[in-house]
Amino acid sequence: MRSTTRLSLLSLCLLLLCGCAALPPGSKRDPRDPWERMNRSTYKFNDVLDRAIVKPTAKGYTHLPRPVQTGVHNFFDNLNYPITIVNDLLQGQVVPFFSDIGRFVFNSTVGLGGLFDPATAAGMQKNNRDFGQTLGKWGVPKGPYVVVPIFGPYTVRDGIGAVTVDYYANPSNYTKFWVSTSLWLVRGVDRRARLLPLDATIQSAYDPYAFIRNAYLQNRDFMVTGGQSQSEEEQEQKLMEEAGQEEIEGTAPPAVPAPKAPQPGPPKSEAPPAEPQPPPAGEQPPGASPPKP
């Protein structure tokens, strides 16, 4: 827990130092982001750190053989899977709870410590749950959006979940400090490498900060209310695309609907003119002069 305390204190200091950034001209305040000035400053700090260290390291990591990268990714997914198992139970997901236990045991044994993923090949579903999601299922409001130095975006609810139940459910936090820190760093590089294809989309956005914020909040809302959990990569890709579409629609001028052309109604059936009927015997047709004697 010492590492979490140090990082929390560092994050708090940096947030206080960076809390006076100005908003972009013409931007409107998002009610989900009341700390936007501070968050934008933290985002800039994280972006500088990413460009200087994290992104170059991730690019170098992508030059490793593909099986090595897949093995590393599988290992960390399996290592962190007890978080999903614990939150299955806390959410009352009984069937996924036992299924995820079987998946974890199967990959830890047959999969050689999680380097391989035979559970997916065997048809066992992969879930992704955390305590922030569990709190949302219980009806706890998500609270303000916040960008934490080094760690990135959270909501208050997600941050509480990350430093409480999820922290204690992660087996790597029960190792020595240098081991857990090394695992966390490698895990971060692996995740950053998988996000590299999205860099061009983010940088081409009118406001990258708002783009990432919308994508993150949509992702968290989906995990709470969207039903069945998807894999982490599918969620990131899907919601980045949705956030980009939302931004395009939000900046485009509203289309003026074209006037509708009058729709021709069904042709009215015209009755044929009635044929004149001969008058009954002994009666004169109207307008005729009486017969002469």
Tab-separated table of C-alpha atoms in Angstrom:
chain	number	residue	atom	x	y	z
A	1	MET	CA	0.000	0.000	0.000
A	2	ARG	CA	3.023	2.270	0.353
A	3	SER	CA	3.329	2.693	-3.413
A	4	THR	CA	-0.306	3.754	-3.693
A	5	THR	CA	0.138	6.333	-0.926
A	6	ARG	CA	3.215	7.831	-2.566
A	7	LEU	CA	1.609	8.027	-5.952
A	8	SER	CA	-1.544	9.548	-4.487
A	9	LEU	CA	0.472	12.266	-2.731
A	10	LEU	CA	2.431	12.960	-5.911
A	11	SER	CA	-0.797	13.183	-7.888
A	12	LEU	CA	-2.336	15.585	-5.364
A	13	CYS	CA	0.705	17.886	-5.450
A	14	LEU	CA	0.763	18.007	-9.227
A	15	LEU	CA	-2.963	18.648	-9.393
A	16	LEU	CA	-2.657	21.592	-7.014
A	17	LEU	CA	0.250	23.023	-8.990
A	18	CYS	CA	-1.545	22.677	-12.326
A	19	GLY	CA	-4.979	23.883	-11.298
A	20	CYS	CA	-4.959	27.259	-13.078
A	21	ALA	CA	-5.023	26.364	-16.768
A	22	ALA	CA	-7.397	28.299	-19.003
A	23	LEU	CA	-10.097	26.687	-21.086
A	24	PRO	CA	-9.831	26.766	-24.894
A	25	PRO	CA	-11.570	29.792	-26.418
A	26	GLY	CA	-15.184	29.143	-27.284
A	27	SER	CA	-15.392	25.913	-25.303
A	28	LYS	CA	-18.394	25.220	-23.106
A	29	ARG	CA	-18.181	23.697	-19.669
A	30	ASP	CA	-19.226	20.072	-19.464
A	31	PRO	CA	-21.273	19.403	-16.294
A	32	ARG	CA	-19.512	16.035	-16.005
A	33	ASP	CA	-16.158	17.822	-15.783
A	34	PRO	CA	-16.353	20.600	-13.156
A	35	TRP	CA	-12.560	20.420	-12.620
A	36	GLU	CA	-11.775	20.962	-16.295
A	37	ARG	CA	-9.103	23.622	-15.809
A	38	MET	CA	-7.110	21.387	-13.496
A	39	ASN	CA	-7.767	18.316	-15.638
A	40	ARG	CA	-6.521	19.998	-18.808
A	41	SER	CA	-3.275	20.921	-17.087
A	42	THR	CA	-2.838	17.364	-15.882
A	43	TYR	CA	-3.659	16.077	-19.347
A	44	LYS	CA	-0.907	18.273	-20.823
A	45	PHE	CA	1.552	16.947	-18.241
A	46	ASN	CA	0.599	13.355	-19.072
A	47	ASP	CA	0.822	14.095	-22.793
A	48	VAL	CA	4.341	15.484	-22.466
A	49	LEU	CA	5.362	12.447	-20.423
A	50	ASP	CA	3.783	10.163	-22.995
A	51	ARG	CA	5.532	11.785	-25.963
A	52	ALA	CA	8.898	11.831	-24.206
A	53	ILE	CA	8.990	8.374	-22.600
A	54	VAL	CA	5.927	6.148	-22.832
A	55	LYS	CA	5.149	6.345	-26.537
A	56	PRO	CA	8.758	5.782	-27.737
A	57	THR	CA	9.025	2.820	-25.367
A	58	ALA	CA	5.750	1.406	-26.654
A	59	LYS	CA	6.933	1.774	-30.252
A	60	GLY	CA	10.095	-0.130	-29.396
A	61	TYR	CA	7.992	-2.799	-27.706
A	62	THR	CA	6.029	-3.346	-30.936
A	63	HIS	CA	9.244	-4.527	-32.634
A	64	LEU	CA	9.260	-7.632	-30.437
A	65	PRO	CA	7.961	-10.795	-32.123
A	66	ARG	CA	4.178	-10.934	-32.185
A	67	PRO	CA	4.003	-14.159	-30.104
A	68	VAL	CA	6.035	-12.442	-27.377
A	69	GLN	CA	3.668	-9.462	-27.288
A	70	THR	CA	0.646	-11.758	-27.228
A	71	GLY	CA	2.155	-13.782	-24.387
A	72	VAL	CA	2.842	-10.645	-22.330
A	73	HIS	CA	-0.692	-9.380	-22.898
A	74	ASN	CA	-2.209	-12.744	-21.987
A	75	PHE	CA	-0.076	-12.944	-18.853
A	76	PHE	CA	-1.261	-9.597	-17.496
A	77	ASP	CA	-4.871	-10.255	-18.420
A	78	ASN	CA	-4.714	-13.492	-16.450
A	79	LEU	CA	-2.789	-11.919	-13.564
A	80	ASN	CA	-5.443	-9.222	-13.117
A	81	TYR	CA	-8.374	-11.584	-13.668
A	82	PRO	CA	-9.066	-12.055	-9.932
A	83	ILE	CA	-10.357	-8.454	-10.006
A	84	THR	CA	-13.050	-9.581	-12.429
A	85	ILE	CA	-13.817	-12.670	-10.337
A	86	VAL	CA	-14.267	-10.662	-7.124
A	87	ASN	CA	-16.543	-8.170	-8.855
A	88	ASP	CA	-18.556	-10.977	-10.430
A	89	LEU	CA	-19.434	-12.025	-6.893
A	90	LEU	CA	-20.085	-8.472	-5.681
A	91	GLN	CA	-22.438	-7.878	-8.601
A	92	GLY	CA	-24.310	-11.110	-7.998
A	93	GLN	CA	-23.160	-12.614	-11.292
A	94	VAL	CA	-23.173	-16.222	-10.082
A	95	VAL	CA	-22.741	-18.036	-13.400
A	96	PRO	CA	-19.938	-15.735	-14.643
A	97	PHE	CA	-18.306	-16.010	-11.203
A	98	PHE	CA	-17.799	-19.770	-11.506
A	99	SER	CA	-17.032	-19.528	-15.216
A	100	ASP	CA	-14.326	-16.904	-14.596
A	101	ILE	CA	-12.802	-19.005	-11.814
A	102	GLY	CA	-12.575	-21.888	-14.284
A	103	ARG	CA	-11.077	-19.601	-16.896
A	104	PHE	CA	-8.443	-18.301	-14.477
A	105	VAL	CA	-7.467	-21.799	-13.308
A	106	PHE	CA	-7.416	-23.161	-16.865
A	107	ASN	CA	-5.167	-20.383	-18.184
A	108	SER	CA	-2.925	-20.471	-15.108
A	109	THR	CA	-2.257	-24.200	-15.501
A	110	VAL	CA	-2.720	-25.325	-19.096
A	111	GLY	CA	-1.851	-21.824	-20.303
A	112	LEU	CA	1.493	-21.857	-18.434
A	113	GLY	CA	0.811	-19.061	-16.014
A	114	GLY	CA	-1.373	-17.151	-18.437
A	115	LEU	CA	1.141	-16.851	-21.279
A	116	PHE	CA	-1.371	-18.689	-23.447
A	117	ASP	CA	-5.139	-18.365	-23.555
A	118	PRO	CA	-6.593	-21.855	-24.070
A	119	ALA	CA	-9.773	-20.845	-22.223
A	120	THR	CA	-10.893	-18.622	-25.100
A	121	ALA	CA	-10.197	-21.418	-27.592
A	122	ALA	CA	-12.310	-23.682	-25.389
A	123	GLY	CA	-15.238	-21.252	-25.647
A	124	MET	CA	-15.005	-19.752	-22.153
A	125	GLN	CA	-16.172	-16.158	-22.196
A	126	LYS	CA	-13.790	-13.399	-21.128
A	127	ASN	CA	-15.267	-10.676	-18.905
A	128	ASN	CA	-13.951	-7.340	-17.729
A	129	ARG	CA	-15.311	-6.014	-14.434
A	130	ASP	CA	-13.979	-3.735	-11.707
A	131	PHE	CA	-15.228	-2.196	-8.495
A	132	GLY	CA	-16.002	1.166	-10.101
A	133	GLN	CA	-18.433	-0.678	-12.350
A	134	THR	CA	-19.794	-2.577	-9.345
A	135	LEU	CA	-20.470	0.676	-7.481
A	136	GLY	CA	-22.290	1.933	-10.565
A	137	LYS	CA	-24.425	-1.215	-10.606
A	138	TRP	CA	-25.290	-0.491	-6.978
A	139	GLY	CA	-26.468	2.983	-7.950
A	140	VAL	CA	-23.496	5.033	-6.714
A	141	PRO	CA	-23.138	8.205	-8.840
A	142	LYS	CA	-19.966	8.382	-10.891
A	143	GLY	CA	-19.031	11.846	-9.651
A	144	PRO	CA	-16.809	14.346	-11.460
A	145	TYR	CA	-14.355	13.388	-14.158
A	146	VAL	CA	-10.731	13.698	-13.074
A	147	VAL	CA	-7.381	13.208	-14.818
A	148	VAL	CA	-4.745	11.805	-12.466
A	149	PRO	CA	-1.054	12.415	-13.209
A	150	ILE	CA	0.588	9.336	-14.776
A	151	PHE	CA	-2.525	7.178	-14.268
A	152	GLY	CA	-4.831	9.035	-16.656
A	153	PRO	CA	-8.617	9.530	-16.625
A	154	TYR	CA	-10.988	8.409	-13.886
A	155	THR	CA	-14.219	9.400	-12.287
A	156	VAL	CA	-14.367	9.792	-8.518
A	157	ARG	CA	-16.288	6.525	-8.305
A	158	ASP	CA	-13.740	4.677	-10.450
A	159	GLY	CA	-10.856	6.107	-8.486
A	160	ILE	CA	-12.350	4.899	-5.224
A	161	GLY	CA	-12.848	1.466	-6.743
A	162	ALA	CA	-9.275	1.328	-8.034
A	163	VAL	CA	-7.626	2.059	-4.672
A	164	THR	CA	-9.900	-0.153	-2.559
A	165	VAL	CA	-11.326	-3.500	-3.712
A	166	ASP	CA	-9.471	-3.660	-7.035
A	167	TYR	CA	-6.144	-2.950	-5.337
A	168	TYR	CA	-6.535	-5.777	-2.822
A	169	ALA	CA	-7.893	-8.172	-5.467
A	170	ASN	CA	-4.794	-7.754	-7.644
A	171	PRO	CA	-2.257	-10.506	-6.797
A	172	SER	CA	0.702	-8.409	-7.987
A	173	ASN	CA	0.180	-6.006	-5.079
A	174	TYR	CA	1.160	-8.738	-2.633
A	175	THR	CA	4.668	-8.999	-4.041
A	176	LYS	CA	7.690	-6.888	-3.185
A	177	PHE	CA	7.578	-3.216	-4.100
A	178	TRP	CA	10.090	-3.454	-6.944
A	179	VAL	CA	8.300	-6.505	-8.385
A	180	SER	CA	4.858	-4.895	-8.334
A	181	THR	CA	6.267	-1.654	-9.781
A	182	SER	CA	8.039	-3.524	-12.582
A	183	LEU	CA	4.890	-5.446	-13.420
A	184	TRP	CA	2.875	-2.228	-13.454
A	185	LEU	CA	5.362	-0.564	-15.823
A	186	VAL	CA	5.424	-3.475	-18.265
A	187	ARG	CA	1.641	-3.672	-18.160
A	188	GLY	CA	1.467	0.046	-18.958
A	189	VAL	CA	3.807	-0.293	-21.935
A	190	ASP	CA	1.784	-3.228	-23.278
A	191	ARG	CA	-1.465	-1.277	-23.026
A	192	ARG	CA	0.094	1.822	-24.606
A	193	ALA	CA	1.396	-0.253	-27.512
A	194	ARG	CA	-2.105	-1.514	-28.205
A	195	LEU	CA	-3.419	2.057	-28.304
A	196	LEU	CA	-0.840	3.292	-30.806
A	197	PRO	CA	-3.173	2.795	-33.820
A	198	LEU	CA	-5.606	5.274	-32.227
A	199	ASP	CA	-3.056	8.103	-31.932
A	200	ALA	CA	-3.814	9.521	-35.379
A	201	THR	CA	-7.542	9.602	-34.597
A	202	ILE	CA	-6.970	11.391	-31.291
A	203	GLN	CA	-4.537	13.953	-32.686
A	204	SER	CA	-6.826	14.754	-35.618
A	205	ALA	CA	-9.660	15.597	-33.237
A	206	TYR	CA	-10.553	19.255	-32.816
A	207	ASP	CA	-10.067	18.939	-29.036
A	208	PRO	CA	-8.103	15.779	-28.077
A	209	TYR	CA	-8.791	16.328	-24.382
A	210	ALA	CA	-12.568	16.404	-24.893
A	211	PHE	CA	-12.305	13.479	-27.311
A	212	ILE	CA	-10.599	11.259	-24.715
A	213	ARG	CA	-12.948	12.436	-21.965
A	214	ASN	CA	-16.037	11.547	-24.005
A	215	ALA	CA	-14.602	8.172	-24.994
A	216	TYR	CA	-13.720	7.311	-21.391
A	217	LEU	CA	-17.083	8.362	-19.940
A	218	GLN	CA	-18.982	6.516	-22.664
A	219	ASN	CA	-16.913	3.429	-21.953
A	220	ARG	CA	-17.679	3.551	-18.241
A	221	ASP	CA	-21.380	4.176	-18.865
A	222	PHE	CA	-21.431	1.196	-21.206
A	223	MET	CA	-19.812	-1.034	-18.591
A	224	VAL	CA	-22.445	-0.048	-16.034
A	225	THR	CA	-25.571	0.016	-18.188
A	226	GLY	CA	-24.588	-1.626	-21.462
A	227	GLY	CA	-25.128	-5.222	-20.431
A	228	GLN	CA	-22.591	-7.912	-21.134
A	229	SER	CA	-18.959	-6.876	-20.786
A	230	GLN	CA	-16.773	-6.863	-23.871
A	231	SER	CA	-13.051	-7.289	-24.001
A	232	GLU	CA	-10.945	-4.280	-23.134
A	233	GLU	CA	-9.669	-3.799	-26.689
A	234	GLU	CA	-13.145	-4.014	-28.233
A	235	GLN	CA	-14.483	-1.415	-25.811
A	236	GLU	CA	-11.628	1.005	-26.492
A	237	GLN	CA	-11.934	0.696	-30.255
A	238	LYS	CA	-15.730	0.906	-30.332
A	239	LEU	CA	-15.995	3.858	-28.005
A	240	MET	CA	-13.170	5.809	-29.641
A	241	GLU	CA	-15.115	5.529	-32.888
A	242	GLU	CA	-18.343	6.608	-31.180
A	243	ALA	CA	-16.622	9.564	-29.504
A	244	GLY	CA	-15.182	10.649	-32.840
A	245	GLN	CA	-18.583	10.462	-34.480
A	246	GLU	CA	-20.114	12.409	-31.590
A	247	GLU	CA	-17.506	15.142	-31.965
A	248	ILE	CA	-18.102	15.383	-35.722
A	249	GLU	CA	-21.839	15.627	-35.186
A	250	GLY	CA	-21.390	18.180	-32.406
A	251	THR	CA	-19.250	20.537	-34.541
A	252	ALA	CA	-21.201	20.230	-37.780
A	253	PRO	CA	-23.951	22.818	-38.370
A	254	PRO	CA	-27.431	21.445	-38.037
A	255	ALA	CA	-28.889	20.375	-41.318
A	256	VAL	CA	-31.963	22.287	-42.465
A	257	PRO	CA	-34.616	19.828	-43.479
A	258	ALA	CA	-35.751	20.239	-47.055
A	259	PRO	CA	-39.421	21.074	-47.533
A	260	LYS	CA	-41.435	18.009	-48.163
A	261	ALA	CA	-43.024	17.677	-51.584
A	262	PRO	CA	-46.777	17.337	-51.470
A	263	GLN	CA	-47.696	13.738	-51.574
A	264	PRO	CA	-50.336	12.917	-54.203
A	265	GLY	CA	-53.364	11.436	-52.579
A	266	PRO	CA	-55.186	8.436	-53.910
A	267	PRO	CA	-57.207	9.289	-57.014
A	268	LYS	CA	-60.791	9.948	-56.226
A	269	SER	CA	-63.146	7.684	-58.027
A	270	GLU	CA	-65.599	9.672	-60.131
A	271	ALA	CA	-69.037	8.209	-60.570
A	272	PRO	CA	-70.195	8.100	-64.187
A	273	PRO	CA	-73.054	10.509	-65.011
A	274	ALA	CA	-76.428	8.996	-64.382
A	275	GLU	CA	-78.360	8.128	-67.511
A	276	PRO	CA	-81.796	9.830	-67.806
A	277	GLN	CA	-84.590	7.530	-66.871
A	278	PRO	CA	-87.810	7.613	-68.898
A	279	PRO	CA	-90.733	9.069	-66.929
A	280	PRO	CA	-93.434	6.757	-65.770
A	281	ALA	CA	-96.478	6.367	-67.977
A	282	GLY	CA	-98.910	9.261	-67.737
A	283	GLU	CA	-96.320	11.742	-66.467
A	284	GLN	CA	-94.614	14.496	-68.391
A	285	PRO	CA	-90.903	15.016	-68.148
A	286	PRO	CA	-89.965	18.169	-66.303
A	287	GLY	CA	-89.922	21.259	-68.503
A	288	ALA	CA	-91.976	19.660	-71.309
A	289	SER	CA	-95.077	21.479	-72.670
A	290	PRO	CA	-98.423	19.756	-72.257
A	291	PRO	CA	-99.612	17.873	-75.337
A	292	LYS	CA	-102.078	19.690	-77.655
A	293	PRO	CA	-105.574	18.323	-77.831
